[in-house]
């Protein structure tokens, strides 16, 4: 046997012995505590591990899978330390708005229905009306183009135009198009579809100089805004127009 091979075998033996020593040393580390961060709905009872279990025998992937089975969880991670503590960090699904069907639901950016009480925002989020779903089911995803467009609009306003987002009360879906209700004054904006950035900018310019308690803004024509005050609309109604 050559000297080089003998040297390799010697170091390999040391590695094997070291691994065995480490396994023996840490085999007595027991689970002492399970911490859950990010949710008050999950408890240690939901985690498939018991205080006193051998930490090296606990499958972290199994913990992760069990947590993700809860419909209200969006993301999860598991981290053990060698003092026996297991930390489970989660984020819950959050609504970007509410949608009114047979009752009020939360709606996520991927069009998933949530119970209205999940991550409740105190009704401070915009409400979407006019979605026609016969049998809504929580945690199901709605495949509706107009609803997706409404959510895209909400996300656009929230991230780029916070001033307008704060005044956005409702989005009404009518004939596949979007109509906004802006407060204060219950200002109605016929938005149509598409070109959200340019339309929001035009809305903000109009409202900066608006002195009417109520206003009807039609932005469905390209590069044109048709304005009617609530007074003129009432006059038209009274005249049968």
Short mmCIF file of C-alpha atoms in Angstrom, two decimals:
data_model
loop_
_atom_site.label_atom_id
_atom_site.label_comp_id
_atom_site.label_asym_id
_atom_site.label_seq_id
_atom_site.Cartn_x
_atom_site.Cartn_y
_atom_site.Cartn_z
CA UNK A 1 0.00 0.00 0.00
CA UNK A 2 1.42 3.37 -0.96
CA UNK A 3 2.05 6.06 1.60
CA UNK A 4 -0.49 8.40 -0.11
CA UNK A 5 -3.29 5.82 0.06
CA UNK A 6 -2.49 5.11 3.70
CA UNK A 7 -2.75 8.85 4.43
CA UNK A 8 -6.15 9.09 2.70
CA UNK A 9 -7.43 6.11 4.68
CA UNK A 10 -6.23 7.67 7.92
CA UNK A 11 -8.05 10.96 7.32
CA UNK A 12 -11.16 9.13 6.12
CA UNK A 13 -11.17 7.15 9.37
CA UNK A 14 -10.95 10.39 11.32
CA UNK A 15 -13.97 11.77 9.44
CA UNK A 16 -16.02 8.66 10.16
CA UNK A 17 -15.07 8.74 13.83
CA UNK A 18 -15.86 12.48 13.99
CA UNK A 19 -19.29 11.96 12.45
CA UNK A 20 -20.01 9.17 14.88
CA UNK A 21 -18.89 11.31 17.80
CA UNK A 22 -21.08 14.22 16.66
CA UNK A 23 -24.12 11.97 16.24
CA UNK A 24 -23.56 10.53 19.69
CA UNK A 25 -23.05 13.98 21.20
CA UNK A 26 -26.14 15.57 19.68
CA UNK A 27 -28.43 12.54 19.89
CA UNK A 28 -29.37 13.66 23.40
CA UNK A 29 -30.57 17.11 22.25
CA UNK A 30 -34.30 17.18 22.87
CA UNK A 31 -37.04 19.51 21.67
CA UNK A 32 -37.55 22.06 24.42
CA UNK A 33 -39.83 24.66 22.82
CA UNK A 34 -41.82 25.36 19.64
CA UNK A 35 -42.18 29.04 18.72
CA UNK A 36 -44.65 30.24 16.09
CA UNK A 37 -44.09 33.66 14.52
CA UNK A 38 -46.57 35.42 12.25
CA UNK A 39 -49.89 33.86 13.25
CA UNK A 40 -52.04 33.67 16.34
CA UNK A 41 -54.20 31.00 14.70
CA UNK A 42 -51.50 28.34 14.77
CA UNK A 43 -50.51 26.81 18.09
CA UNK A 44 -47.86 24.34 19.14
CA UNK A 45 -50.60 21.68 19.04
CA UNK A 46 -50.71 22.13 15.24
CA UNK A 47 -47.04 21.21 14.90
CA UNK A 48 -46.28 17.45 14.64
CA UNK A 49 -43.59 17.42 17.32
CA UNK A 50 -43.63 16.95 21.08
CA UNK A 51 -41.44 18.57 23.68
CA UNK A 52 -38.90 15.94 24.68
CA UNK A 53 -38.59 14.41 21.19
CA UNK A 54 -35.08 13.79 19.89
CA UNK A 55 -34.40 16.84 17.73
CA UNK A 56 -32.36 14.81 15.21
CA UNK A 57 -35.36 12.56 14.63
CA UNK A 58 -37.73 15.43 13.86
CA UNK A 59 -38.45 15.88 10.14
CA UNK A 60 -38.47 19.60 9.41
CA UNK A 61 -40.06 18.97 6.02
CA UNK A 62 -42.91 17.17 7.77
CA UNK A 63 -43.47 20.21 9.99
CA UNK A 64 -43.45 22.49 6.94
CA UNK A 65 -45.95 20.29 5.09
CA UNK A 66 -48.31 20.17 8.06
CA UNK A 67 -48.26 23.95 8.41
CA UNK A 68 -48.91 24.54 4.71
CA UNK A 69 -52.02 22.34 4.88
CA UNK A 70 -53.78 25.18 6.67
CA UNK A 71 -55.62 27.15 3.98
CA UNK A 72 -54.97 30.53 5.58
CA UNK A 73 -51.17 30.16 5.46
CA UNK A 74 -49.36 31.80 2.53
CA UNK A 75 -45.70 30.99 3.32
CA UNK A 76 -43.86 29.08 6.03
CA UNK A 77 -40.32 28.25 7.10
CA UNK A 78 -38.92 26.06 9.89
CA UNK A 79 -35.64 26.60 11.72
CA UNK A 80 -34.28 24.46 14.57
CA UNK A 81 -31.38 25.32 16.82
CA UNK A 82 -29.27 22.89 18.76
CA UNK A 83 -30.57 24.07 22.09
CA UNK A 84 -33.80 22.28 21.26
CA UNK A 85 -35.91 25.19 20.04
CA UNK A 86 -37.89 24.95 16.79
CA UNK A 87 -39.03 28.24 15.24
CA UNK A 88 -41.89 28.18 12.73
CA UNK A 89 -42.27 31.47 10.84
CA UNK A 90 -45.39 31.98 8.71
CA UNK A 91 -47.26 34.65 6.80
CA UNK A 92 -51.01 34.52 6.49
CA UNK A 93 -52.92 35.23 3.31
CA UNK A 94 -53.98 38.88 3.14
CA UNK A 95 -56.79 40.52 1.20
CA UNK A 96 -56.17 43.42 -1.16
CA UNK A 97 -59.87 44.24 -1.05
CA UNK A 98 -63.29 42.88 -0.25
CA UNK A 99 -65.75 41.35 -2.70
CA UNK A 100 -69.46 41.17 -2.06
CA UNK A 101 -71.13 37.99 -3.27
CA UNK A 102 -73.83 36.42 -1.12
CA UNK A 103 -71.86 37.92 1.76
CA UNK A 104 -68.60 39.78 2.24
CA UNK A 105 -65.32 38.00 1.45
CA UNK A 106 -61.71 39.05 1.34
CA UNK A 107 -59.99 38.75 -2.03
CA UNK A 108 -56.25 38.27 -2.59
CA UNK A 109 -54.15 39.54 -5.48
CA UNK A 110 -54.42 36.06 -7.08
CA UNK A 111 -58.25 36.21 -6.89
CA UNK A 112 -58.51 33.79 -3.98
CA UNK A 113 -61.53 34.17 -1.72
CA UNK A 114 -60.86 34.54 2.00
CA UNK A 115 -63.14 34.70 5.01
CA UNK A 116 -63.82 38.39 5.62
CA UNK A 117 -62.49 38.01 9.16
CA UNK A 118 -59.07 36.73 8.03
CA UNK A 119 -56.53 39.54 8.41
CA UNK A 120 -59.49 41.87 8.76
CA UNK A 121 -58.59 45.43 7.78
CA UNK A 122 -61.60 47.00 9.48
CA UNK A 123 -63.31 47.57 6.13
CA UNK A 124 -60.59 50.02 5.17
CA UNK A 125 -59.96 48.17 1.90
CA UNK A 126 -61.89 48.86 -1.31
CA UNK A 127 -65.03 46.80 -1.89
CA UNK A 128 -65.59 45.17 -5.29
CA UNK A 129 -69.20 44.69 -6.37
CA UNK A 130 -70.80 43.15 -9.42
CA UNK A 131 -68.97 39.80 -9.43
CA UNK A 132 -71.37 36.98 -10.31
CA UNK A 133 -70.44 33.72 -8.59
CA UNK A 134 -73.27 31.31 -7.84
CA UNK A 135 -71.59 29.19 -5.16
CA UNK A 136 -68.57 30.98 -3.67
CA UNK A 137 -66.21 28.83 -1.60
CA UNK A 138 -63.54 30.21 0.71
CA UNK A 139 -59.96 29.65 -0.45
CA UNK A 140 -61.10 28.95 -4.03
CA UNK A 141 -59.71 31.04 -6.89
CA UNK A 142 -62.18 32.97 -9.05
CA UNK A 143 -61.44 32.93 -12.76
CA UNK A 144 -62.97 36.21 -13.85
CA UNK A 145 -61.26 38.69 -16.18
CA UNK A 146 -63.08 41.76 -14.85
CA UNK A 147 -62.27 40.83 -11.25
CA UNK A 148 -58.60 40.39 -12.16
CA UNK A 149 -58.69 43.81 -13.79
CA UNK A 150 -60.22 45.34 -10.65
CA UNK A 151 -57.51 43.82 -8.48
CA UNK A 152 -54.81 45.03 -10.88
CA UNK A 153 -56.30 48.51 -10.58
CA UNK A 154 -56.26 48.34 -6.77
CA UNK A 155 -52.63 47.20 -6.76
CA UNK A 156 -51.66 49.94 -9.23
CA UNK A 157 -53.32 52.68 -7.20
CA UNK A 158 -51.98 51.37 -3.89
CA UNK A 159 -48.35 51.20 -4.99
CA UNK A 160 -48.15 54.26 -7.26
CA UNK A 161 -50.92 56.66 -6.29
CA UNK A 162 -51.44 56.53 -2.51
CA UNK A 163 -53.47 59.75 -2.50
CA UNK A 164 -56.06 58.23 -4.83
CA UNK A 165 -55.93 54.89 -3.01
CA UNK A 166 -56.95 56.56 0.25
CA UNK A 167 -60.12 57.90 -1.41
CA UNK A 168 -61.07 54.72 -3.30
CA UNK A 169 -64.23 53.31 -1.72
CA UNK A 170 -65.74 50.86 -4.21
CA UNK A 171 -65.15 49.30 -7.60
CA UNK A 172 -68.30 48.26 -9.40
CA UNK A 173 -68.11 45.82 -12.32
CA UNK A 174 -70.75 46.66 -14.92
CA UNK A 175 -70.91 44.98 -18.31
CA UNK A 176 -67.31 43.81 -17.92
CA UNK A 177 -66.04 47.34 -17.25
CA UNK A 178 -64.99 49.10 -14.06
CA UNK A 179 -66.73 51.97 -12.32
CA UNK A 180 -65.16 53.64 -9.28
CA UNK A 181 -66.79 55.26 -6.27
CA UNK A 182 -64.47 57.87 -4.75
CA UNK A 183 -65.02 59.52 -1.39
CA UNK A 184 -65.74 62.10 -0.15
CA UNK A 185 -68.67 63.14 -2.28
CA UNK A 186 -69.42 59.72 -3.77
CA UNK A 187 -67.76 60.75 -7.01
CA UNK A 188 -68.48 58.25 -9.78
CA UNK A 189 -65.75 57.44 -12.30
CA UNK A 190 -66.54 55.35 -15.37
CA UNK A 191 -63.12 53.81 -15.86
CA UNK A 192 -63.60 51.14 -18.50
CA UNK A 193 -60.57 48.85 -18.82
CA UNK A 194 -56.86 49.37 -19.36
CA UNK A 195 -54.56 52.42 -19.37
CA UNK A 196 -54.86 52.67 -15.61
CA UNK A 197 -51.84 54.90 -15.05
CA UNK A 198 -52.91 57.62 -17.44
CA UNK A 199 -56.51 57.49 -16.22
CA UNK A 200 -55.53 57.78 -12.56
CA UNK A 201 -53.36 60.78 -13.38
CA UNK A 202 -56.26 62.43 -15.18
CA UNK A 203 -58.59 61.70 -12.24
CA UNK A 204 -56.16 63.33 -9.82
CA UNK A 205 -55.87 66.46 -12.00
CA UNK A 206 -59.65 66.76 -12.25
CA UNK A 207 -60.21 66.34 -8.52
CA UNK A 208 -57.52 68.88 -7.63
CA UNK A 209 -59.73 71.66 -8.99
CA UNK A 210 -63.10 70.01 -8.29
CA UNK A 211 -65.51 72.22 -6.36
CA UNK A 212 -68.64 70.13 -6.91
CA UNK A 213 -70.02 68.05 -4.01
CA UNK A 214 -70.76 65.30 -6.52
CA UNK A 215 -69.22 64.55 -9.88
CA UNK A 216 -69.60 61.98 -12.63
CA UNK A 217 -66.39 61.41 -14.62
CA UNK A 218 -66.39 59.32 -17.79
CA UNK A 219 -62.89 58.22 -18.86
CA UNK A 220 -63.89 55.51 -21.30
CA UNK A 221 -63.09 57.70 -24.29
CA UNK A 222 -59.38 57.77 -25.11
CA UNK A 223 -57.72 61.02 -23.96
CA UNK A 224 -61.08 62.53 -23.08
CA UNK A 225 -62.85 63.07 -19.78
CA UNK A 226 -66.57 63.84 -19.81
CA UNK A 227 -67.62 65.56 -16.57
CA UNK A 228 -71.09 66.03 -15.18
CA UNK A 229 -71.95 67.55 -11.81
CA UNK A 230 -74.50 65.89 -9.57
CA UNK A 231 -76.73 68.95 -10.08
CA UNK A 232 -76.73 68.61 -13.87
CA UNK A 233 -77.36 64.87 -13.62
CA UNK A 234 -80.33 65.43 -11.33
CA UNK A 235 -81.67 68.01 -13.76
CA UNK A 236 -81.37 65.52 -16.62
CA UNK A 237 -83.22 62.89 -14.62
CA UNK A 238 -86.00 65.31 -13.76
CA UNK A 239 -86.31 66.29 -17.42
CA UNK A 240 -86.51 62.65 -18.46
CA UNK A 241 -83.17 62.64 -20.28
#
